[in-house]
Amino acid sequence: MREDVIGRANVEDTPELDRYYHELGRQESYALWTVANSIEPWHPQPTSLPQMWSYKAMRPLVLQALDLVSPEKAGRRVIALENPGRKGTSACVGWLYSGLQVMKPGESATAHSHASSALRFIIEGKGAYTVVDGHKMDLAAGDFVITPNGTWHDHGVESDGAVTIWQDGLDMLLVNQLDANFYAVHPDLVQKSNHPLNDSTMVYGGAGLLPAGGEAWSKPYSPSSNTNGAAPTRRWSTPRRRPTARPTTAS
Ligand SMILES: [Fe+2]
């Protein structure tokens, strides 16, 4: 793409250059000026289109998946959101992925790890939980959970819970573009948790406060995996004893 602008590539085709480009191609190379204006646009040129997904419309379809596939066979029972301008890329927008995951009481997903980072917003349900690097936390509607890249994580719904739907968000498509992703299944399939339930929130959930006396948190992400956005007082509405044994923050 030629541009008649100073500083931009504007080389006309000639028979001599055509032969030259052909020789470059035989050496798996090319002349940058033939593509420079395309691969370095003046400004971002997103192909994603505005799209609104109606939860009212999506919810029955998501619940339908409960009877159609098991989490064992599906790996993760998720209905993903596809941007109409990004067909074929699995993207919700740009290179970001998002989907609605649904689980029945008593179901759990295999513990795993990947290079991409994930976040989870709980929309509805009861009795759901996530375990991040051995730290288990219960989940309720309005909870916002992070599973940073490289952490072991698994999730499920307790047998006395209710059907739970949450929205996942991952940067895996972007990580894939960098050829940097991996996926690993935990050797035990389900993580063992040696920490008190919700310990990460109890230890690190106090705004402006850090626990005294223990080892310092050294990982490059928040040690508090769960933030309750819809009901910020829920976790503290009934007194909970702080864990007597200080949980470690490392996996
Ligand atoms: Fe994951």
Coordinates of N, CA and C and ligand atoms in Angstrom, one line a residue:
M1 N 0.8 -1.2 0.0 CA 0.0 0.0 0.0 C 0.9 1.3 0.0
R2 N 0.9 2.0 -1.1 CA 1.7 3.2 -1.2 C 1.0 4.4 -0.6
E3 N 1.7 5.3 -0.1 CA 1.2 6.6 0.4 C 2.0 7.7 0.0
D4 N 1.4 8.7 -0.6 CA 2.1 9.9 -1.1 C 2.3 10.9 0.0
V5 N 3.0 10.5 1.0 CA 3.3 11.3 2.2 C 4.7 11.2 2.6
I6 N 5.4 12.3 2.9 CA 6.8 12.3 3.3 C 7.0 11.4 4.5
G7 N 7.9 10.5 4.4 CA 8.2 9.6 5.5 C 7.5 8.2 5.4
R8 N 6.6 8.1 4.5 CA 5.9 6.9 4.2 C 6.4 6.2 3.0
A9 N 6.2 4.9 2.9 CA 6.6 4.1 1.7 C 5.8 4.5 0.5
N10 N 6.5 4.8 -0.6 CA 5.8 5.1 -1.8 C 6.7 4.7 -3.0
V11 N 6.9 3.4 -3.1 CA 7.7 2.9 -4.2 C 6.9 2.3 -5.3
E12 N 7.0 2.8 -6.5 CA 6.2 2.3 -7.6 C 6.8 1.0 -8.1
D13 N 6.0 0.1 -8.6 CA 6.4 -1.2 -9.1 C 7.1 -1.0 -10.5
T14 N 8.2 -1.7 -10.7 CA 8.8 -1.7 -12.0 C 9.2 -3.1 -12.2
P15 N 9.5 -3.5 -13.5 CA 9.9 -4.8 -13.8 C 11.2 -5.2 -13.1
E16 N 12.1 -4.3 -12.9 CA 13.3 -4.6 -12.2 C 13.1 -4.9 -10.7
L17 N 12.2 -4.1 -10.1 CA 11.8 -4.3 -8.7 C 11.1 -5.7 -8.6
D18 N 10.2 -5.9 -9.5 CA 9.5 -7.2 -9.4 C 10.4 -8.4 -9.4
R19 N 11.5 -8.3 -10.3 CA 12.5 -9.4 -10.3 C 13.2 -9.4 -8.9
Y20 N 13.5 -8.3 -8.4 CA 14.2 -8.2 -7.1 C 13.3 -8.8 -6.0
Y21 N 12.1 -8.4 -6.0 CA 11.2 -9.0 -4.9 C 11.1 -10.5 -5.1
H22 N 11.1 -11.0 -6.3 CA 11.1 -12.4 -6.5 C 12.3 -13.1 -5.9
E23 N 13.5 -12.5 -6.1 CA 14.7 -13.1 -5.6 C 14.7 -13.0 -4.1
L24 N 14.2 -11.9 -3.5 CA 14.1 -11.8 -2.0 C 13.2 -13.0 -1.5
G25 N 12.1 -13.2 -2.2 CA 11.1 -14.2 -1.8 C 11.8 -15.6 -1.7
R26 N 12.7 -15.8 -2.7 CA 13.3 -17.1 -2.7 C 14.2 -17.3 -1.5
Q27 N 14.6 -16.3 -0.9 CA 15.5 -16.3 0.3 C 14.6 -16.1 1.6
E28 N 13.3 -16.3 1.5 CA 12.4 -16.1 2.6 C 12.5 -14.7 3.2
S29 N 12.6 -13.7 2.3 CA 12.7 -12.3 2.8 C 11.8 -11.4 1.9
Y30 N 11.8 -10.2 2.3 CA 10.9 -9.2 1.5 C 11.4 -7.8 1.8
A31 N 11.0 -6.9 0.9 CA 11.4 -5.5 1.1 C 10.3 -4.9 2.0
L32 N 10.8 -4.3 3.1 CA 9.8 -3.7 4.1 C 8.9 -2.7 3.5
W33 N 9.4 -1.9 2.5 CA 8.6 -0.8 2.0 C 7.4 -1.3 1.2
T34 N 7.4 -2.6 0.9 CA 6.2 -3.1 0.2 C 5.0 -3.3 1.2
V35 N 5.3 -3.3 2.5 CA 4.2 -3.6 3.5 C 4.2 -2.6 4.6
A36 N 5.2 -1.7 4.7 CA 5.4 -0.9 5.9 C 4.2 -0.1 6.2
N37 N 3.5 0.5 5.2 CA 2.4 1.3 5.5 C 1.2 0.5 6.1
S38 N 1.1 -0.8 5.7 CA 0.0 -1.6 6.2 C 0.3 -2.1 7.6
I39 N 1.5 -2.5 7.9 CA 1.8 -3.1 9.2 C 2.1 -2.0 10.2
E40 N 2.3 -0.8 9.8 CA 2.5 0.3 10.8 C 1.5 1.4 10.4
P41 N 0.2 1.2 10.7 CA -0.8 2.2 10.4 C -0.6 3.5 11.2
W42 N -1.2 4.6 10.8 CA -1.1 5.8 11.5 C -1.7 5.8 12.9
H43 N -2.7 5.0 13.0 CA -3.4 4.9 14.3 C -4.0 3.5 14.4
P44 N -4.4 3.0 15.6 CA -4.9 1.7 15.7 C -6.1 1.5 14.8
Q45 N -6.2 0.3 14.2 CA -7.3 0.0 13.3 C -8.0 -1.2 13.8
P46 N -8.7 -1.2 14.9 CA -9.4 -2.4 15.4 C -10.5 -2.9 14.4
T47 N -10.6 -4.2 14.4 CA -11.6 -4.8 13.5 C -12.8 -5.2 14.3
S48 N -12.7 -5.2 15.7 CA -13.8 -5.5 16.5 C -15.0 -4.5 16.3
L49 N -16.2 -5.1 16.4 CA -17.4 -4.3 16.2 C -18.1 -4.1 17.6
P50 N -18.8 -3.0 17.8 CA -19.6 -2.9 19.0 C -20.6 -4.1 19.0
Q51 N -20.7 -4.7 20.2 CA -21.7 -5.8 20.3 C -22.2 -5.9 21.7
M52 N -23.4 -6.1 21.9 CA -24.0 -6.2 23.2 C -24.6 -7.6 23.3
W53 N -24.1 -8.4 24.3 CA -24.7 -9.7 24.5 C -25.7 -9.6 25.7
S54 N -26.9 -10.0 25.4 CA -28.0 -9.9 26.4 C -27.9 -11.1 27.3
Y55 N -27.8 -10.9 28.6 CA -27.8 -12.1 29.5 C -29.1 -12.8 29.5
K56 N -30.2 -12.0 29.3 CA -31.5 -12.6 29.2 C -31.6 -13.6 28.0
A57 N -31.0 -13.2 26.9 CA -31.0 -14.1 25.8 C -30.0 -15.2 25.9
M58 N -28.9 -15.0 26.5 CA -27.8 -16.0 26.6 C -28.1 -17.0 27.7
R59 N -28.7 -16.6 28.8 CA -28.8 -17.5 30.0 C -29.5 -18.8 29.6
P60 N -30.7 -18.8 28.9 CA -31.2 -20.2 28.6 C -30.3 -21.0 27.7
L61 N -29.6 -20.4 26.9 CA -28.7 -21.2 26.0 C -27.5 -21.8 26.9
V62 N -27.1 -21.0 27.8 CA -26.0 -21.4 28.7 C -26.5 -22.6 29.5
L63 N -27.7 -22.5 30.1 CA -28.2 -23.5 30.9 C -28.5 -24.8 30.1
Q64 N -28.8 -24.6 28.8 CA -29.1 -25.8 28.0 C -27.8 -26.7 27.9
A65 N -26.7 -26.1 28.0 CA -25.4 -26.8 27.9 C -25.2 -27.8 29.0
L66 N -25.9 -27.6 30.1 CA -25.8 -28.5 31.3 C -26.3 -29.9 30.9
D67 N -27.3 -30.0 30.0 CA -27.8 -31.3 29.7 C -27.1 -31.9 28.4
L68 N -26.3 -31.0 27.7 CA -25.8 -31.5 26.5 C -24.3 -32.0 26.6
V69 N -23.6 -31.5 27.5 CA -22.2 -31.9 27.6 C -21.8 -31.9 29.1
S70 N -20.9 -32.8 29.4 CA -20.3 -32.9 30.8 C -19.0 -32.1 30.8
P71 N -18.7 -31.6 32.0 CA -17.4 -30.9 32.1 C -16.2 -31.8 31.9
E72 N -16.4 -33.1 32.1 CA -15.3 -34.1 31.9 C -15.0 -34.1 30.4
K73 N -16.1 -34.2 29.6 CA -15.8 -34.2 28.1 C -15.5 -32.9 27.5
A74 N -16.1 -31.9 28.0 CA -15.9 -30.5 27.5 C -14.6 -29.9 28.0
G75 N -14.1 -30.4 29.1 CA -13.0 -29.7 29.7 C -13.5 -28.6 30.6
R76 N -14.0 -27.6 29.9 CA -14.7 -26.5 30.6 C -16.0 -26.3 29.8
R77 N -17.1 -26.3 30.5 CA -18.4 -26.1 29.9 C -18.7 -24.6 29.8
V78 N -18.3 -24.1 28.6 CA -18.3 -22.6 28.4 C -18.9 -22.3 27.1
I79 N -19.8 -21.3 27.1 CA -20.3 -20.7 25.9 C -19.6 -19.4 25.7
A80 N -18.7 -19.3 24.6 CA -17.9 -18.2 24.4 C -18.5 -17.1 23.6
L81 N -18.1 -15.9 23.8 CA -18.7 -14.7 23.2 C -17.8 -14.4 22.0
E82 N -18.4 -14.3 20.8 CA -17.6 -14.1 19.6 C -17.9 -12.7 19.0
N83 N -17.0 -11.9 18.8 CA -17.2 -10.6 18.2 C -17.5 -10.7 16.7
P84 N -18.6 -10.1 16.3 CA -18.9 -10.2 14.8 C -17.8 -9.7 13.9
G85 N -17.0 -8.9 14.4 CA -15.9 -8.4 13.5 C -14.6 -9.2 13.7
R86 N -14.7 -10.2 14.5 CA -13.5 -11.0 14.8 C -13.8 -12.5 14.6
K87 N -14.7 -12.8 13.7 CA -15.0 -14.2 13.4 C -13.8 -15.1 13.1
G88 N -13.8 -16.2 13.7 CA -12.6 -17.2 13.4 C -11.5 -17.0 14.3
T89 N -11.5 -15.9 15.2 CA -10.3 -15.7 16.1 C -10.6 -16.1 17.5
S90 N -11.9 -16.5 17.8 CA -12.3 -16.9 19.1 C -12.3 -15.7 20.1
A91 N -12.3 -14.5 19.5 CA -12.1 -13.3 20.4 C -13.5 -12.6 20.7
C92 N -13.6 -12.2 21.9 CA -14.7 -11.3 22.3 C -14.5 -9.9 21.8
V93 N -13.3 -9.5 22.0 CA -12.9 -8.1 21.4 C -11.4 -8.2 21.3
G94 N -10.9 -7.6 20.3 CA -9.4 -7.6 20.1 C -8.9 -9.0 20.1
W95 N -7.9 -9.2 21.0 CA -7.3 -10.5 21.2 C -7.7 -11.0 22.6
L96 N -8.8 -10.5 23.1 CA -9.3 -11.0 24.4 C -10.4 -12.0 24.3
Y97 N -10.4 -12.9 25.1 CA -11.4 -14.0 25.1 C -12.4 -13.8 26.3
S98 N -13.6 -14.1 26.1 CA -14.6 -14.1 27.2 C -15.7 -15.2 27.0
G99 N -16.1 -15.8 28.0 CA -17.2 -16.8 27.9 C -18.0 -16.9 29.2
L100 N -19.1 -17.6 29.1 CA -20.0 -17.8 30.2 C -19.9 -19.3 30.6
Q101 N -19.4 -19.6 31.8 CA -19.2 -21.0 32.2 C -20.3 -21.3 33.2
V102 N -20.7 -22.6 33.0 CA -21.9 -23.0 33.9 C -21.5 -24.4 34.5
M103 N -21.8 -24.5 35.8 CA -21.5 -25.8 36.5 C -22.7 -26.1 37.4
K104 N -22.9 -27.5 37.5 CA -24.0 -28.0 38.3 C -23.4 -28.2 39.7
P105 N -24.2 -28.3 40.7 CA -23.8 -28.8 42.1 C -23.1 -30.1 41.9
G106 N -21.9 -30.2 42.6 CA -21.2 -31.5 42.6 C -20.2 -31.6 41.5
E107 N -20.2 -30.7 40.6 CA -19.2 -30.7 39.5 C -18.0 -30.0 39.8
S108 N -16.9 -30.4 39.2 CA -15.6 -29.7 39.4 C -14.8 -29.9 38.1
A109 N -13.9 -28.9 37.9 CA -13.0 -28.9 36.7 C -11.6 -29.3 37.2
T110 N -10.9 -29.9 36.3 CA -9.5 -30.4 36.6 C -8.6 -29.2 36.9
A111 N -7.8 -29.4 37.9 CA -6.8 -28.3 38.2 C -5.8 -28.2 37.0
H112 N -5.5 -27.0 36.7 CA -4.6 -26.7 35.6 C -3.9 -25.4 35.7
S113 N -3.0 -25.2 34.8 CA -2.2 -23.9 34.8 C -2.0 -23.6 33.3
H114 N -1.8 -22.3 33.1 CA -1.5 -21.8 31.7 C -0.8 -20.5 31.8
A115 N -0.2 -20.1 30.6 CA 0.5 -18.9 30.6 C -0.4 -17.6 30.6
S116 N -1.6 -17.8 30.1 CA -2.5 -16.7 30.1 C -3.1 -16.4 31.5
S117 N -3.4 -15.2 31.7 CA -4.1 -14.7 32.9 C -5.6 -14.8 32.8
A118 N -6.3 -15.1 33.9 CA -7.7 -15.2 33.8 C -8.4 -14.4 34.9
L119 N -9.6 -13.9 34.7 CA -10.4 -13.3 35.7 C -11.8 -13.9 35.6
R120 N -12.5 -13.9 36.6 CA -13.8 -14.5 36.7 C -14.8 -13.6 37.5
F121 N -15.9 -13.4 36.9 CA -17.0 -12.6 37.5 C -18.2 -13.5 37.8
I122 N -18.5 -13.7 39.0 CA -19.6 -14.6 39.3 C -21.0 -13.9 39.1
I123 N -21.8 -14.4 38.3 CA -23.1 -13.8 37.9 C -24.2 -14.3 38.8
E124 N -24.3 -15.6 39.0 CA -25.3 -16.2 39.8 C -24.9 -17.5 40.3
G125 N -25.5 -18.0 41.3 CA -25.2 -19.4 41.8 C -25.0 -19.4 43.3
K126 N -24.6 -20.6 43.8 CA -24.4 -20.8 45.2 C -23.5 -22.0 45.4
G127 N -22.6 -21.9 46.3 CA -21.7 -23.0 46.7 C -20.5 -23.2 45.7
A128 N -20.3 -22.2 44.9 CA -19.1 -22.3 44.0 C -17.8 -22.0 44.7
Y129 N -16.7 -22.5 44.2 CA -15.4 -22.2 44.8 C -14.3 -22.3 43.7
T130 N -13.3 -21.6 44.0 CA -12.0 -21.7 43.2 C -10.9 -21.9 44.2
V131 N -9.9 -22.7 43.7 CA -8.7 -22.9 44.4 C -7.5 -22.3 43.6
V132 N -6.8 -21.4 44.1 CA -5.7 -20.8 43.4 C -4.4 -21.1 44.2
D133 N -3.5 -21.8 43.6 CA -2.3 -22.2 44.2 C -2.5 -22.7 45.6
G134 N -3.5 -23.6 45.8 CA -3.8 -24.2 47.1 C -4.6 -23.4 48.0
H135 N -5.0 -22.2 47.6 CA -5.8 -21.3 48.5 C -7.2 -21.4 48.0
K136 N -8.1 -22.0 48.8 CA -9.5 -22.2 48.4 C -10.3 -21.0 48.8
M137 N -11.3 -20.6 48.0 CA -12.2 -19.5 48.3 C -13.6 -19.8 47.8
D138 N -14.6 -19.4 48.6 CA -15.9 -19.6 48.1 C -16.3 -18.5 47.3
L139 N -17.3 -18.7 46.4 CA -17.7 -17.7 45.4 C -19.2 -17.4 45.5
A140 N -19.5 -16.2 45.4 CA -21.0 -15.8 45.4 C -21.2 -14.8 44.3
A141 N -22.4 -14.5 43.9 CA -22.7 -13.5 42.9 C -22.1 -12.2 43.3
G142 N -21.4 -11.6 42.3 CA -20.7 -10.3 42.5 C -19.3 -10.5 42.8
D143 N -18.8 -11.7 43.1 CA -17.4 -11.9 43.3 C -16.6 -11.8 42.0
F144 N -15.4 -11.2 42.2 CA -14.4 -11.0 41.1 C -13.2 -11.8 41.5
V145 N -12.8 -12.7 40.7 CA -11.7 -13.6 41.1 C -10.6 -13.6 40.0
I146 N -9.3 -13.5 40.5 CA -8.2 -13.6 39.5 C -7.5 -14.9 39.6
T147 N -7.1 -15.4 38.5 CA -6.1 -16.6 38.5 C -5.0 -16.1 37.6
P148 N -3.9 -15.5 38.3 CA -2.8 -15.0 37.5 C -2.1 -16.1 36.7
N149 N -1.4 -15.6 35.7 CA -0.7 -16.6 34.8 C 0.3 -17.4 35.6
G150 N 0.2 -18.7 35.2 CA 1.1 -19.7 35.8 C 0.7 -20.3 37.1
T151 N -0.4 -19.8 37.7 CA -0.9 -20.4 39.0 C -1.7 -21.6 38.7
W152 N -1.7 -22.6 39.6 CA -2.6 -23.7 39.5 C -3.9 -23.3 40.0
H153 N -5.0 -23.7 39.2 CA -6.3 -23.3 39.7 C -7.3 -24.3 39.2
D154 N -8.3 -24.5 40.1 CA -9.4 -25.4 39.7 C -10.7 -24.8 40.4
H155 N -11.8 -25.2 39.9 CA -13.0 -24.7 40.5 C -14.1 -25.7 40.4
G156 N -15.2 -25.4 41.1 CA -16.3 -26.3 41.1 C -17.5 -25.7 41.9
V157 N -18.5 -26.6 42.1 CA -19.6 -26.2 42.9 C -19.9 -27.3 43.9
E158 N -20.0 -26.9 45.1 CA -20.2 -28.0 46.2 C -21.5 -28.7 45.9
S159 N -21.6 -29.9 46.4 CA -22.8 -30.7 46.1 C -24.1 -30.1 46.6
D160 N -24.0 -29.3 47.7 CA -25.2 -28.7 48.3 C -25.4 -27.3 47.7
G161 N -24.7 -26.9 46.6 CA -24.9 -25.6 46.0 C -25.9 -25.6 45.0
A162 N -25.9 -24.6 44.1 CA -26.8 -24.4 43.0 C -26.1 -24.2 41.7
V163 N -26.8 -24.3 40.6 CA -26.2 -24.1 39.3 C -25.6 -22.7 39.3
T164 N -24.3 -22.6 38.9 CA -23.6 -21.4 39.0 C -23.1 -21.0 37.6
I165 N -23.3 -19.7 37.3 CA -22.8 -19.1 36.0 C -21.8 -18.0 36.3
W166 N -20.7 -18.0 35.7 CA -19.8 -16.9 35.8 C -19.2 -16.6 34.4
Q167 N -18.7 -15.4 34.3 CA -18.1 -14.9 33.1 C -16.6 -15.0 33.3
D168 N -15.9 -15.7 32.3 CA -14.5 -15.8 32.3 C -13.9 -14.8 31.4
G169 N -12.7 -14.3 31.7 CA -12.0 -13.4 30.7 C -10.6 -13.8 30.7
L170 N -10.0 -14.1 29.6 CA -8.6 -14.5 29.5 C -7.9 -13.7 28.4
D171 N -6.6 -13.5 28.6 CA -5.7 -12.9 27.5 C -5.1 -14.0 26.7
M172 N -5.6 -15.2 26.6 CA -4.9 -16.3 26.0 C -4.7 -16.1 24.5
L173 N -5.7 -15.4 23.8 CA -5.5 -15.2 22.4 C -4.3 -14.2 22.1
L174 N -4.1 -13.3 23.0 CA -3.0 -12.4 22.9 C -1.7 -13.1 23.2
V175 N -1.7 -14.0 24.2 CA -0.5 -14.7 24.6 C -0.2 -15.7 23.4
N176 N -1.2 -16.2 22.8 CA -1.0 -17.1 21.6 C -0.3 -16.4 20.5
Q177 N -0.7 -15.1 20.3 CA -0.1 -14.3 19.3 C 1.4 -14.1 19.5
L178 N 1.8 -14.2 20.8 CA 3.2 -14.0 21.2 C 3.9 -15.4 21.2
D179 N 3.2 -16.4 20.8 CA 3.7 -17.8 20.8 C 4.3 -18.1 22.2
A180 N 3.5 -17.7 23.3 CA 4.0 -17.9 24.6 C 3.1 -18.7 25.5
N181 N 2.1 -19.3 25.0 CA 1.1 -20.0 25.8 C 1.6 -21.4 26.1
F182 N 1.1 -21.9 27.2 CA 1.2 -23.4 27.5 C 0.0 -23.7 28.4
Y183 N -0.3 -25.0 28.5 CA -1.4 -25.5 29.3 C -0.9 -26.8 30.0
A184 N -1.1 -26.9 31.3 CA -0.6 -28.0 32.0 C -1.8 -28.5 33.0
V185 N -1.9 -29.8 33.1 CA -2.9 -30.4 34.0 C -2.2 -30.8 35.3
H186 N -2.7 -30.4 36.4 CA -2.1 -30.7 37.7 C -1.9 -32.2 37.9
P187 N -0.7 -32.6 38.3 CA -0.5 -34.1 38.5 C -1.5 -34.8 39.4
D188 N -2.1 -34.0 40.4 CA -3.1 -34.6 41.3 C -4.5 -34.4 40.8
L189 N -4.7 -33.8 39.6 CA -6.0 -33.5 39.0 C -6.8 -32.5 39.9
V190 N -6.8 -32.7 41.2 CA -7.5 -31.7 42.1 C -6.5 -31.2 43.1
Q191 N -6.4 -29.9 43.3 CA -5.4 -29.4 44.3 C -5.8 -29.7 45.7
K192 N -4.8 -30.0 46.5 CA -5.1 -30.1 48.0 C -4.9 -28.7 48.6
S193 N -5.8 -28.3 49.4 CA -5.7 -27.0 50.1 C -5.3 -27.2 51.6
N194 N -4.2 -26.7 51.9 CA -3.8 -26.8 53.3 C -3.9 -25.5 54.1
H195 N -4.8 -24.6 53.5 CA -5.0 -23.3 54.1 C -6.4 -23.1 54.5
P196 N -6.7 -22.2 55.4 CA -8.1 -22.0 55.8 C -8.9 -21.5 54.6
L197 N -10.2 -21.8 54.6 CA -11.0 -21.3 53.5 C -11.0 -19.7 53.5
N198 N -10.9 -19.2 52.3 CA -10.9 -17.7 52.1 C -9.7 -17.0 52.8
D199 N -8.6 -17.7 53.0 CA -7.5 -17.1 53.7 C -6.9 -15.9 53.0
S200 N -6.8 -16.0 51.6 CA -6.2 -14.9 50.9 C -7.0 -13.6 51.1
T201 N -8.3 -13.7 51.2 CA -9.1 -12.5 51.4 C -9.0 -12.1 52.9
M202 N -9.0 -13.0 53.8 CA -8.9 -12.6 55.2 C -7.6 -12.0 55.5
V203 N -6.5 -12.5 54.9 CA -5.2 -12.0 55.3 C -4.9 -10.7 54.5
Y204 N -5.3 -10.7 53.3 CA -4.9 -9.5 52.4 C -6.0 -8.6 52.0
G205 N -7.3 -8.9 52.5 CA -8.4 -8.1 52.0 C -8.7 -6.8 52.8
G206 N -7.9 -6.5 53.8 CA -8.0 -5.2 54.5 C -7.4 -4.1 53.7
A207 N -8.1 -3.1 53.2 CA -7.6 -2.1 52.4 C -6.5 -1.3 53.2
G208 N -5.3 -1.2 52.6 CA -4.3 -0.4 53.2 C -3.5 -1.1 54.3
L209 N -3.8 -2.4 54.5 CA -3.2 -3.1 55.6 C -2.5 -4.3 55.0
L210 N -1.3 -4.6 55.6 CA -0.6 -5.8 55.3 C -0.4 -6.6 56.6
P211 N -0.4 -7.9 56.5 CA -0.2 -8.7 57.7 C 1.1 -8.5 58.3
A212 N 1.1 -8.4 59.6 CA 2.4 -8.2 60.3 C 3.1 -9.5 60.6
G213 N 4.4 -9.5 60.5 CA 5.1 -10.6 61.1 C 5.4 -11.7 60.1
G214 N 4.7 -11.9 59.1 CA 5.0 -13.0 58.2 C 5.9 -12.7 57.1
E215 N 6.0 -13.7 56.2 CA 6.9 -13.5 55.1 C 6.2 -12.5 54.1
A216 N 7.0 -11.7 53.5 CA 6.5 -10.7 52.6 C 6.0 -11.3 51.3
W217 N 4.9 -10.8 50.7 CA 4.4 -11.2 49.5 C 5.4 -10.8 48.4
S218 N 5.8 -11.7 47.6 CA 6.9 -11.3 46.6 C 6.4 -11.6 45.1
K219 N 5.3 -12.1 44.9 CA 4.9 -12.4 43.6 C 4.3 -11.2 42.9
P220 N 4.4 -11.2 41.5 CA 4.1 -9.9 40.8 C 2.6 -9.8 40.5
Y221 N 1.7 -10.3 41.4 CA 0.3 -10.1 41.3 C -0.3 -10.0 42.7
S222 N -1.6 -9.6 42.7 CA -2.2 -9.4 44.0 C -2.4 -10.8 44.7
P223 N -2.0 -10.8 46.0 CA -2.2 -12.0 46.8 C -3.7 -12.2 47.1
S224 N -4.5 -11.2 47.0 CA -5.9 -11.3 47.3 C -6.7 -11.7 46.0
S225 N -7.0 -13.0 45.9 CA -7.6 -13.5 44.6 C -9.0 -13.2 44.4
N226 N -9.7 -12.8 45.5 CA -11.2 -12.6 45.4 C -11.6 -11.3 45.9
T227 N -12.3 -10.5 45.1 CA -12.8 -9.2 45.5 C -14.3 -9.2 45.3
N228 N -15.0 -9.0 46.3 CA -16.5 -9.0 46.2 C -16.9 -7.6 45.8
G229 N -17.4 -7.5 44.5 CA -17.8 -6.2 44.0 C -19.2 -5.8 44.3
A230 N -20.1 -6.8 44.3 CA -21.5 -6.5 44.4 C -21.9 -6.2 45.9
A231 N -21.3 -6.9 46.8 CA -21.7 -6.8 48.2 C -20.4 -6.8 49.0
P232 N -19.7 -5.6 49.1 CA -18.4 -5.6 49.7 C -18.4 -5.9 51.1
T233 N -19.5 -5.9 51.8 CA -19.5 -6.2 53.2 C -19.8 -7.7 53.5
R234 N -20.1 -8.4 52.4 CA -20.6 -9.8 52.6 C -19.6 -10.6 53.4
R235 N -18.4 -10.5 53.0 CA -17.4 -11.4 53.7 C -17.2 -11.0 55.1
W236 N -17.6 -9.8 55.5 CA -17.3 -9.4 56.8 C -18.6 -9.1 57.6
S237 N -19.7 -9.5 57.0 CA -21.0 -9.3 57.7 C -21.2 -10.2 58.9
T238 N -20.6 -11.3 58.9 CA -20.6 -12.2 60.1 C -19.2 -12.4 60.5
P239 N -18.9 -12.2 61.8 CA -17.5 -12.3 62.2 C -16.9 -13.7 61.9
R240 N -15.7 -13.6 61.4 CA -15.0 -14.8 61.1 C -13.7 -14.7 61.8
R241 N -13.3 -15.8 62.4 CA -12.0 -15.8 63.1 C -10.9 -15.8 62.1
R242 N -9.9 -15.0 62.3 CA -8.7 -15.0 61.5 C -8.1 -16.4 61.7
P243 N -7.4 -16.9 60.7 CA -6.8 -18.2 60.9 C -5.7 -18.1 62.0
T244 N -5.7 -19.1 62.8 CA -4.7 -19.1 63.9 C -3.3 -19.4 63.4
A245 N -3.2 -20.3 62.5 CA -2.0 -20.6 61.9 C -1.8 -19.7 60.6
R246 N -0.8 -18.9 60.6 CA -0.6 -18.0 59.5 C -0.4 -18.8 58.1
P247 N -1.3 -18.6 57.2 CA -1.1 -19.3 55.9 C 0.1 -18.7 55.1
T248 N 0.8 -19.6 54.5 CA 1.9 -19.1 53.6 C 1.3 -18.5 52.4
T249 N 2.0 -17.6 51.8 CA 1.5 -16.9 50.6 C 2.1 -17.5 49.3
A250 N 3.1 -18.4 49.5 CA 3.7 -19.0 48.3 C 3.0 -20.3 48.1
S251 N 3.1 -20.7 46.8 CA 2.4 -22.0 46.4 C 3.4 -23.2 46.8
Ligands
FE1 FE -7.7 -21.8 33.6

